[in-house]
Short mmCIF file of C-alpha atoms in Angstrom, two decimals:
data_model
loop_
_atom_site.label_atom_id
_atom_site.label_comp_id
_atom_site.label_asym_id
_atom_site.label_seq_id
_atom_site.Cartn_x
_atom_site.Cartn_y
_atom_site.Cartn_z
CA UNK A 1 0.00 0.00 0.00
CA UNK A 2 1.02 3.08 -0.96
CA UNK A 3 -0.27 6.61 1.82
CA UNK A 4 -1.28 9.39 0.00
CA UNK A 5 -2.40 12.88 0.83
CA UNK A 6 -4.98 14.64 -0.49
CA UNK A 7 -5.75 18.44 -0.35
CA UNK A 8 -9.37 19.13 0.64
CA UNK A 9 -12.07 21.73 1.87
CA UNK A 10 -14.88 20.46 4.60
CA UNK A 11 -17.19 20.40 0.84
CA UNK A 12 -14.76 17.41 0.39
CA UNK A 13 -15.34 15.78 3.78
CA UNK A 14 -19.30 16.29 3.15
CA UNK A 15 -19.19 14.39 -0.14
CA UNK A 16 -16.79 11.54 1.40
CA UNK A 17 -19.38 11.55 4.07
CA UNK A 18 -22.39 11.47 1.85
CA UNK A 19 -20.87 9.37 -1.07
CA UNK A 20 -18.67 6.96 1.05
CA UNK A 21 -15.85 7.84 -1.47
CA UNK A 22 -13.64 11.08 -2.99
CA UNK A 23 -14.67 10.69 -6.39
CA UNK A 24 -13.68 13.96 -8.44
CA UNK A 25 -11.75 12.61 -11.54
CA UNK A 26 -8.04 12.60 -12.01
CA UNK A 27 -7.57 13.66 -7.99
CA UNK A 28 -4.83 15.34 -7.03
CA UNK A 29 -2.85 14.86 -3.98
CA UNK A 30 1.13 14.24 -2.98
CA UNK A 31 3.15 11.36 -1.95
CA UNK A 32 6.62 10.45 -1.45
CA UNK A 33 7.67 9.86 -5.03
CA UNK A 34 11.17 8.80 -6.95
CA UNK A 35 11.68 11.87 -7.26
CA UNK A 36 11.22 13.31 -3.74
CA UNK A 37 13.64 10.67 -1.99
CA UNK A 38 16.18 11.29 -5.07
CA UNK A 39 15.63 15.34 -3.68
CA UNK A 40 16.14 14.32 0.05
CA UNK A 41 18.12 11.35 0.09
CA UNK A 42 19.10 12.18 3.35
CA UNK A 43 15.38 11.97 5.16
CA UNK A 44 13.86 9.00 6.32
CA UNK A 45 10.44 7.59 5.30
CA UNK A 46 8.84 9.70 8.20
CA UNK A 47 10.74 13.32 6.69
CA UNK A 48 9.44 12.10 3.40
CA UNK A 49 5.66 11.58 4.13
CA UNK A 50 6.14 14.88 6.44
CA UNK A 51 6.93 16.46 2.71
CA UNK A 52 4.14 15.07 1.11
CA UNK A 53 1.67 16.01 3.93
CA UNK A 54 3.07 19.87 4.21
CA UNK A 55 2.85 19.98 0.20
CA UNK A 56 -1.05 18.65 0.45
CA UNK A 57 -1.17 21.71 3.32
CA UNK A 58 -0.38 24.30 1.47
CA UNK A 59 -2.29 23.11 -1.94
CA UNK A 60 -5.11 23.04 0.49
CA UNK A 61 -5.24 26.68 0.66
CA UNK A 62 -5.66 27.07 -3.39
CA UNK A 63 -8.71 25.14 -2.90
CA UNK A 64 -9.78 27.86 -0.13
CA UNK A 65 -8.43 30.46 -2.36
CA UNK A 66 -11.09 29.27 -5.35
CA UNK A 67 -14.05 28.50 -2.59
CA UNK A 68 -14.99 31.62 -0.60
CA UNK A 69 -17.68 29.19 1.26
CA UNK A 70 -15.82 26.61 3.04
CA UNK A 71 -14.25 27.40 5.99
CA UNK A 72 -11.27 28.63 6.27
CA UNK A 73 -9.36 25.95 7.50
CA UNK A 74 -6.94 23.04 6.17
CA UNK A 75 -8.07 19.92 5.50
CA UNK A 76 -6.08 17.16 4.18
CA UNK A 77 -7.34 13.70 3.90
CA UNK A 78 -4.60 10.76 4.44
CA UNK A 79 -5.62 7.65 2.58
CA UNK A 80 -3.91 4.07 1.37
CA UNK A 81 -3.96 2.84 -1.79
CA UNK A 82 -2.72 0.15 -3.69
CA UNK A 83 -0.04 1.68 -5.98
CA UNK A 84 -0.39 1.22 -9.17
CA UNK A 85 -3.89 4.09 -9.01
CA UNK A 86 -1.05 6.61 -8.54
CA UNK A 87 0.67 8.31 -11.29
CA UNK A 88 3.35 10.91 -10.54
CA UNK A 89 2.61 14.34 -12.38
CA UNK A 90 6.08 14.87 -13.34
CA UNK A 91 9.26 14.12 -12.88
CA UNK A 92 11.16 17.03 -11.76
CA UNK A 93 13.08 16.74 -8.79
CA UNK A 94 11.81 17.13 -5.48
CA UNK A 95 7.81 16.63 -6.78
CA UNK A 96 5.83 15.19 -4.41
CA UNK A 97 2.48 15.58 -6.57
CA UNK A 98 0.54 12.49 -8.15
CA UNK A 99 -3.17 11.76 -9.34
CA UNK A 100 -5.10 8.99 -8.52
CA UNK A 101 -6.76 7.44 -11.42
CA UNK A 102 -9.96 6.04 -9.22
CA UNK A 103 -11.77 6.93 -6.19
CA UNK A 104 -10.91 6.99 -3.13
CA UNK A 105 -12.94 4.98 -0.56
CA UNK A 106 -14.02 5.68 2.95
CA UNK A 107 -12.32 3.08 4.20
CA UNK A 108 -8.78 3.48 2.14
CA UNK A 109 -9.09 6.67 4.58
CA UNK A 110 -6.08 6.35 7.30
CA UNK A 111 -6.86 10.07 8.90
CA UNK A 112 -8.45 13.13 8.49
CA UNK A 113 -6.41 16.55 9.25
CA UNK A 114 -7.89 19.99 9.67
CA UNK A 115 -6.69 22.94 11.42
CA UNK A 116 -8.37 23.91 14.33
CA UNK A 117 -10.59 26.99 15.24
CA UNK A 118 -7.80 29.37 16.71
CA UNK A 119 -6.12 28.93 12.82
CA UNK A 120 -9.00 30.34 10.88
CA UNK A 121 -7.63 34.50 10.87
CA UNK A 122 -4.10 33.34 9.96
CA UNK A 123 -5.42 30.24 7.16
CA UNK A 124 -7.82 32.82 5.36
CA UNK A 125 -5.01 35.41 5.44
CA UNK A 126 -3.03 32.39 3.61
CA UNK A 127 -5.59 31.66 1.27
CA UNK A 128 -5.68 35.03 -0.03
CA UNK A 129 -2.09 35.01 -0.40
CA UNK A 130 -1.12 32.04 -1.61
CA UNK A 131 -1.49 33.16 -5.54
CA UNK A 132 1.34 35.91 -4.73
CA UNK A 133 3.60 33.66 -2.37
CA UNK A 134 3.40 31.45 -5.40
CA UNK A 135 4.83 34.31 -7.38
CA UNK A 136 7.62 35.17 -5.78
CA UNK A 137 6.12 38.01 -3.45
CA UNK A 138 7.67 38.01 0.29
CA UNK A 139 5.46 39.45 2.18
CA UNK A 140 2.78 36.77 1.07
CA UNK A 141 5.20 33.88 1.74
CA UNK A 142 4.98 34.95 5.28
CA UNK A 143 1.67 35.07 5.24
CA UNK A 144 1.46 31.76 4.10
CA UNK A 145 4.29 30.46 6.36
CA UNK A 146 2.09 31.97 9.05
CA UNK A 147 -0.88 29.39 8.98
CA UNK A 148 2.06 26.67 8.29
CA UNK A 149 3.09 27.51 11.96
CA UNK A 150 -0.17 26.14 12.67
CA UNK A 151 -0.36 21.92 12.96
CA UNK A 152 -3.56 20.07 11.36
CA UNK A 153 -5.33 18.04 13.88
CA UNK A 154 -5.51 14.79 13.75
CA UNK A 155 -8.85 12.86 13.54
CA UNK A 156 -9.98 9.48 13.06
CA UNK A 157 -12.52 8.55 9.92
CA UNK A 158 -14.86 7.01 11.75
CA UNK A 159 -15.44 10.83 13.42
CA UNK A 160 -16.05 12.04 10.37
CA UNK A 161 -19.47 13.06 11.23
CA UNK A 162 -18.96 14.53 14.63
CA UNK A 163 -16.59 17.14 12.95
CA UNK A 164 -19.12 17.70 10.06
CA UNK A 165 -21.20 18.90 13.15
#
């Protein structure tokens, strides 16, 4: 089995709810690739996932960025899957980013991870920024760094509908 992490919105945790499965086509989400260990051959298997989970973290906030509704907070959605659903986007050094060619089923789900309450100011500050951090502007890369500084919760599927609440 092969853990992946997926970026998501609480819109995402409604339909895995609802639908039992994460079924947008061609999902994104990051995992420690080829081409991340060749990047950090010194890290471990725990630095490498740690990678993969901060990358699905911060892609998070482009899906806040594109859905004023959700709440502003973090979500990313830790699943296993067998590998060969996976394809690896590209191969440029360091990626961490793959697509999963099938959905993903409530109970491939390992964890759920969202930020808590106290992140929202700093994670909508983020999401706003995250377009400009992207392009190279400082002050928004601290912005961003700022709701980095804050660490996702962790959460069991089968609470999935207690934090739908």
């Amino acid at each position: 089995m092969m853990r992946v992490y997926l970026p998501a919105t609480t819109a995402h945790l409604a339909q895995l709810r609802e639908a039992a499965e994460i079924s947008q086509p061609g999902v994104a989400a990051h995992a420690v690739t080829p081409a991340l260990r060749e990047w950090y051959a010194e890290g471990d298997d725990e630095e490498l996932e740690y990678v993969a989970f901060t990358r699905a973290a911060q892609e998070a906030l482009r899906l806040l960025h594109s859905d004023h509704e959700a709440p502003r907070r973090r979500v990313v959605i830790s699943a296993d899957v067998v590998p060969n659903v996976v394809t690896v986007v590209n191969q440029d050094l360091g990626t961490s980013a793959v697509q999963l060619a099938y959905p993903i089923p409530l109970n491939a789900v390992a964890a759920i991870h969202i930020d808590a309450a106290e992140a929202e100011t700093d994670v909508a500050a983020a999401a706003e920024a995250v377009d400009a951090a992207a392009a190279g502007d400082p002050d928004a890369q601290f912005t961003v760094d700022s709701a980095e500084d804050h660490e996702l919760l962790w959460y069991a599927p089968e609470e999935l509908n207690d934090l739908l609440s």
